[in-house]
Coordinates of C-alpha atoms and ligand atoms in Angstrom, one line a residue:
M244 CA 0.0 0.0 0.0
I245 CA 2.9 2.3 0.8
K246 CA 6.3 1.9 -0.8
V247 CA 9.1 4.2 0.1
D248 CA 12.5 3.9 -1.6
Q249 CA 15.7 5.7 -0.6
L250 CA 14.1 9.0 0.5
T251 CA 16.4 11.9 1.4
K252 CA 15.7 15.4 2.4
S253 CA 18.1 18.1 3.7
F254 CA 17.5 21.5 5.2
G255 CA 20.7 23.4 4.5
K256 CA 23.4 21.3 6.1
I257 CA 21.0 19.2 8.1
K258 CA 20.2 15.8 6.6
A259 CA 16.7 15.4 8.1
V260 CA 16.0 12.2 6.2
N261 CA 18.9 10.2 4.9
G262 CA 18.0 7.3 2.7
I263 CA 14.8 5.8 4.2
S264 CA 13.1 2.8 2.6
F265 CA 10.1 0.8 3.8
N266 CA 7.0 -1.1 2.5
I267 CA 3.7 -1.1 4.3
N268 CA 1.0 -3.6 3.6
K269 CA -2.7 -2.7 3.4
G270 CA -4.3 -2.7 6.9
E271 CA -1.0 -2.5 8.8
I272 CA -0.1 0.0 11.5
Y273 CA 3.5 0.9 10.9
G274 CA 5.2 2.8 13.7
L275 CA 8.0 5.3 13.3
L276 CA 9.7 5.4 16.6
G277 CA 12.5 7.9 17.2
P278 CA 13.7 10.8 19.4
N279 CA 13.3 14.5 18.8
G280 CA 14.7 15.6 15.5
A281 CA 15.0 12.0 14.2
G282 CA 13.2 12.9 10.9
K283 CA 9.8 11.5 11.6
S284 CA 7.8 14.6 10.7
T285 CA 9.9 15.2 7.7
T286 CA 9.2 11.7 6.4
I287 CA 5.4 12.1 7.1
N288 CA 5.5 15.5 5.3
M289 CA 7.1 14.0 2.2
L290 CA 4.6 11.1 2.3
S291 CA 1.7 13.6 2.4
S292 CA 3.3 15.6 -0.4
L293 CA 3.9 18.7 1.7
F294 CA 7.6 18.5 1.0
K295 CA 9.3 17.2 -2.1
P296 CA 12.2 14.9 -1.3
D297 CA 15.7 15.7 -2.6
S298 CA 15.8 12.1 -3.9
G299 CA 13.9 8.8 -3.6
T300 CA 10.4 7.7 -4.6
I301 CA 7.1 7.2 -2.9
H302 CA 4.3 5.0 -4.2
L303 CA 0.9 5.0 -2.5
N304 CA -1.5 2.2 -3.7
N305 CA 0.9 1.5 -6.6
T306 CA 0.7 5.2 -7.7
D307 CA 3.7 7.5 -7.9
L308 CA 3.0 10.3 -5.4
F309 CA 4.8 13.0 -7.3
S310 CA 3.5 12.3 -10.8
E311 CA -0.1 11.8 -9.6
T312 CA -0.3 13.9 -6.5
N313 CA -4.0 14.8 -6.8
S314 CA -5.3 11.2 -7.0
C315 CA -2.9 10.2 -4.2
K316 CA -4.1 13.0 -2.0
K317 CA -7.6 11.7 -2.2
I318 CA -6.6 8.5 -0.4
I319 CA -4.6 10.0 2.4
G320 CA -5.6 11.6 5.6
I321 CA -3.1 13.6 7.7
V322 CA -3.1 14.4 11.4
P323 CA -0.2 16.8 11.7
Q324 CA 2.0 17.1 14.7
E325 CA 0.8 20.7 15.2
I326 CA -2.9 21.0 15.8
S327 CA -4.5 23.0 13.1
L328 CA -8.0 24.1 13.9
Y329 CA -9.9 27.4 14.1
D330 CA -10.1 28.3 17.8
E331 CA -13.2 30.5 17.5
L332 CA -15.2 28.0 15.5
S333 CA -17.0 25.1 17.1
A334 CA -15.9 21.5 16.4
E335 CA -18.8 21.0 14.0
E336 CA -18.0 24.2 12.1
N337 CA -14.3 23.3 11.9
L338 CA -15.2 19.9 10.4
F339 CA -17.7 21.5 8.0
F340 CA -15.0 23.9 6.9
F341 CA -12.4 21.2 6.3
G342 CA -15.0 18.9 4.6
K343 CA -15.8 21.7 2.2
I344 CA -12.1 22.1 1.3
Y345 CA -12.3 18.4 0.2
G346 CA -15.4 19.2 -1.9
I347 CA -17.7 16.9 0.0
P348 CA -21.4 17.7 -0.8
T349 CA -23.2 19.3 2.2
K350 CA -25.7 16.6 3.0
K351 CA -23.1 13.8 2.9
L352 CA -20.7 16.0 4.9
K353 CA -23.3 16.6 7.6
N354 CA -23.9 12.9 8.1
K355 CA -20.2 12.2 8.1
I356 CA -19.6 14.9 10.7
H357 CA -22.3 13.4 12.9
D358 CA -20.8 9.9 12.6
L359 CA -17.3 11.0 13.2
L360 CA -18.2 13.1 16.3
E361 CA -19.8 9.9 17.7
F362 CA -16.8 7.9 16.7
I363 CA -14.3 10.1 18.5
G364 CA -16.7 10.5 21.5
L365 CA -17.2 14.3 21.3
S366 CA -20.8 14.6 20.1
G367 CA -21.8 16.3 23.3
R368 CA -19.3 19.1 22.8
K369 CA -19.9 19.7 19.1
K370 CA -21.3 23.2 19.5
D371 CA -18.5 24.5 21.7
A372 CA -15.7 26.6 20.4
I373 CA -12.4 24.8 19.9
K374 CA -10.7 27.2 22.3
T375 CA -12.7 25.6 25.2
Y376 CA -11.3 22.1 24.4
S377 CA -8.5 20.3 26.1
G378 CA -5.4 19.3 24.1
G379 CA -6.6 15.7 23.8
M380 CA -10.1 16.8 22.6
K381 CA -8.5 19.1 20.0
R382 CA -6.4 16.1 18.9
R383 CA -9.4 14.0 18.4
I384 CA -11.1 16.7 16.3
N385 CA -7.9 16.8 14.2
I386 CA -8.2 13.0 13.7
A387 CA -11.9 13.4 12.6
A388 CA -10.9 16.2 10.2
A389 CA -8.4 13.8 8.6
L390 CA -11.1 11.1 8.1
L391 CA -13.9 13.2 6.5
H392 CA -13.0 12.2 3.0
E393 CA -12.7 8.5 3.9
P394 CA -9.0 8.0 3.2
K395 CA -7.4 4.6 2.8
I396 CA -4.2 5.7 4.4
L397 CA -3.8 7.7 7.6
F398 CA -0.7 9.5 8.8
L399 CA -0.7 10.3 12.5
D400 CA 2.3 12.4 13.6
E401 CA 2.8 12.2 17.4
P402 CA -1.0 12.1 18.1
T403 CA -0.6 11.8 21.9
V404 CA 1.8 14.7 22.6
G405 CA 0.2 17.1 25.1
V406 CA -2.7 14.8 25.6
D407 CA -4.3 13.8 29.0
P408 CA -4.3 10.1 29.8
Q409 CA -8.0 9.7 29.2
S410 CA -7.9 11.2 25.7
R411 CA -4.7 9.2 25.1
N412 CA -6.6 5.9 25.7
R413 CA -9.4 7.1 23.6
I414 CA -6.9 7.9 20.7
F415 CA -5.5 4.3 21.0
E416 CA -9.1 2.9 20.7
I417 CA -9.8 5.1 17.7
V418 CA -6.6 3.9 16.0
E419 CA -7.4 0.3 16.8
R420 CA -10.9 0.7 15.4
L421 CA -9.6 2.4 12.2
K422 CA -7.2 -0.6 11.7
S423 CA -10.1 -3.0 12.1
E424 CA -11.9 -1.1 9.4
G425 CA -8.9 -1.8 7.1
L426 CA -7.1 1.6 7.1
T427 CA -3.3 1.5 6.6
I428 CA -1.7 3.7 9.2
I429 CA 1.7 5.3 9.9
Y430 CA 2.0 6.3 13.5
T431 CA 5.0 8.3 14.7
T432 CA 5.9 8.7 18.3
H433 CA 8.8 8.8 20.7
Y434 CA 6.9 6.7 23.2
M435 CA 7.9 3.0 22.9
E436 CA 4.8 1.9 24.9
E437 CA 2.6 3.3 22.1
V438 CA 4.3 1.4 19.3
E439 CA 4.4 -1.7 21.4
R440 CA 0.7 -1.6 21.9
L441 CA -0.5 -0.4 18.5
C442 CA 1.9 -1.2 15.7
D443 CA 2.2 -4.4 13.6
R444 CA 5.7 -3.4 12.5
I445 CA 8.1 -0.7 13.7
A446 CA 10.9 1.3 12.2
I447 CA 13.4 2.7 14.7
I448 CA 14.6 6.0 13.3
D449 CA 17.5 8.1 14.4
E450 CA 19.3 11.0 12.7
G451 CA 17.4 10.5 9.5
K452 CA 18.0 6.8 9.1
I453 CA 16.1 3.6 9.9
V454 CA 18.4 1.8 12.2
G455 CA 16.2 -1.2 12.7
Q456 CA 12.8 -2.4 11.5
G457 CA 10.5 -5.4 12.0
T458 CA 7.8 -6.7 14.4
L459 CA 8.2 -6.1 18.1
E460 CA 9.4 -9.7 18.5
E461 CA 11.9 -9.4 15.7
L462 CA 13.3 -6.2 17.1
K463 CA 13.5 -7.7 20.6
K464 CA 15.4 -10.7 19.2
M465 CA 18.1 -8.3 18.1
I466 CA 19.1 -8.0 21.7
G467 CA 18.4 -11.6 22.6
E468 CA 15.7 -13.2 24.7
K469 CA 17.5 -12.8 28.0
E470 CA 16.6 -10.3 30.7
I471 CA 19.1 -7.5 31.3
V472 CA 20.7 -7.0 34.6
E473 CA 21.5 -3.3 35.0
L474 CA 24.1 -2.3 37.5
D475 CA 24.3 1.4 38.5
F476 CA 27.6 2.1 40.2
A477 CA 28.2 4.5 43.0
T478 CA 31.3 5.8 41.4
S479 CA 31.9 7.1 37.9
D480 CA 35.2 5.2 37.7
K481 CA 35.0 4.6 33.9
E482 CA 38.2 2.6 33.7
K483 CA 37.0 0.1 36.3
I484 CA 33.6 -0.2 34.7
E485 CA 35.3 -0.8 31.4
E486 CA 37.5 -3.4 33.0
L487 CA 34.5 -5.2 34.4
K488 CA 32.9 -5.2 31.0
T489 CA 36.0 -6.9 29.5
I490 CA 36.3 -9.6 32.2
L491 CA 32.6 -10.4 32.3
P492 CA 31.8 -13.6 30.4
F493 CA 28.5 -12.0 29.2
E494 CA 27.6 -9.4 26.7
A495 CA 27.4 -6.0 28.2
E496 CA 26.8 -2.3 27.4
I497 CA 27.9 0.8 29.2
T498 CA 26.0 4.1 29.5
N499 CA 27.2 6.7 31.9
N500 CA 27.7 4.9 35.3
K501 CA 25.5 2.0 34.2
L502 CA 26.4 -1.4 32.9
A503 CA 23.7 -3.5 31.3
I504 CA 24.5 -7.1 31.3
K505 CA 22.7 -9.8 29.3
C506 CA 22.6 -12.8 31.6
D507 CA 20.4 -15.1 33.6
K508 CA 19.6 -13.3 36.9
N509 CA 19.0 -16.6 38.7
K510 CA 22.0 -18.4 37.5
D511 CA 24.7 -15.8 36.7
L512 CA 24.2 -13.0 39.2
K513 CA 26.6 -14.5 41.7
E514 CA 29.4 -14.6 39.3
V515 CA 28.7 -11.0 38.2
L516 CA 28.7 -9.8 41.8
N517 CA 32.0 -11.6 42.6
L518 CA 33.7 -9.8 39.7
V519 CA 32.2 -6.5 40.9
S520 CA 33.7 -6.9 44.4
K521 CA 37.0 -8.1 43.0
L522 CA 37.4 -4.8 41.3
N523 CA 36.3 -2.9 44.4
L524 CA 33.3 -1.4 42.6
S525 CA 30.3 -0.6 44.7
I526 CA 26.8 -0.8 43.4
A527 CA 24.3 2.0 44.0
D528 CA 21.4 0.3 42.4
I529 CA 20.4 -2.9 40.6
D530 CA 17.6 -3.4 38.1
F531 CA 16.2 -6.2 36.1
V532 CA 14.8 -5.3 32.7
A533 CA 12.9 -7.5 30.3
P534 CA 13.9 -6.9 26.6
N535 CA 11.9 -3.8 25.4
L536 CA 12.2 -1.3 22.7
E537 CA 14.0 1.1 24.9
R538 CA 16.8 -1.5 25.1
V539 CA 16.7 -2.2 21.4
F540 CA 17.0 1.6 20.8
L541 CA 20.0 1.8 23.1
H542 CA 21.6 -1.2 21.5
L543 CA 21.1 0.2 18.0
T544 CA 22.1 3.8 18.6
G545 CA 24.1 3.8 21.8
K546 CA 21.6 6.5 23.1
E547 CA 18.7 6.6 25.4
L548 CA 15.3 7.1 23.7
R549 CA 13.8 9.1 26.5
D550 CA 14.2 12.9 26.5
Ligands
LIG1960 N1 11.5 23.3 7.9 C1 12.6 23.0 8.4 N2 13.7 23.8 8.3 C2 14.9 23.5 8.8 N3 15.2 22.4 9.4 C3 14.2 21.5 9.6 C4 12.9 21.8 9.2 N4 12.1 20.8 9.5 C5 12.9 19.9 10.2 N5 14.1 20.3 10.3 C6 15.3 19.6 10.9 O1 15.3 18.3 10.4 C7 15.5 17.4 11.5 C8 14.4 16.4 11.6 O2 13.2 17.1 12.0 P1 11.8 16.4 12.2 O3 10.8 17.4 12.5 O4 11.6 15.6 11.0 O5 12.1 15.4 13.4 P2 11.0 14.6 14.3 O6 11.5 13.2 14.3 O7 9.7 14.8 13.7 O8 11.2 15.2 15.7 P3 10.1 15.5 16.9 O9 10.0 14.3 17.6 O10 10.8 16.6 17.7 O11 8.8 16.0 16.2 C9 15.8 18.2 12.7 O12 17.1 18.4 12.9 C10 15.1 19.5 12.4 O13 15.7 20.6 13.1
LIG1961 MG1 8.0 15.5 14.6

């Protein structure tokens, strides 16, 4: 349904997107997970024809986006990262306005607005001005606006940023229902819990590149099945921590004062602790972490995903 090949886009010296390729099947939710500035919005903006790439190709439903932009635009809905609604107008008026831009006939549009307001759970507030809405409610109206023309593909760019927990759950339910109706969805976020819950496949994106992609299981396999034992040291004695890493018979990674060791906590911990005391290192904290996307991200980029 979506085929992206070797996309690149620079802004001056910044390579915002640097050779991204992926294929998304009909009905899939594909997650773009990455930290601030990774290139998620730039990718979405190219896919929705707002930006032209410097190089690379985009096909939507087997159609070249840049040679047949108008027909492609009909099948895509965009929920941009920045909320774009008219504050003084009501929810209903906003949706009417956007529907008219798409050229939807009035009667059909009114029915559609009614259905969508029900769908996003905001029928009761439809007459209120957008300026009286919470961030999460505005976000839901933005989603409705993107669905007015019944697109086949939906781009959601960080739809839960600045959203209260209740609206967040509501947005998850909306996305899950849209999937069940057969929409193909790209979902960008820097929250790993969201892609873990919603996405069929995930691309981990950093500095304009996809550093890993696959299902959650496939990505977790990249760091192995084992639990991680994370030792936080009281000292920042980098040399000793390095030394410990080299003498440990297990795979390990260092970040700041922490050493993340891939081993069996029931079987191997004693051996680890023996080596720690041999080097006169003292432990400030110890944690056991099941493989998760945060770990995968760290493994692939050497950086923490969290801000
Ligand atoms: N219009 C622009 N002009 C100049 N630089 C830009 C522009 N848009 C994006 N960039 C730069 O391109 C890089 C990627 O930005 P992008 O907005 O795609 O990241 P992102 O992954 O969406 O980040 P965030 O999570 O903060 O939304 C950043 O370094 C950013 O500063
Ligand atoms: Mg962004």
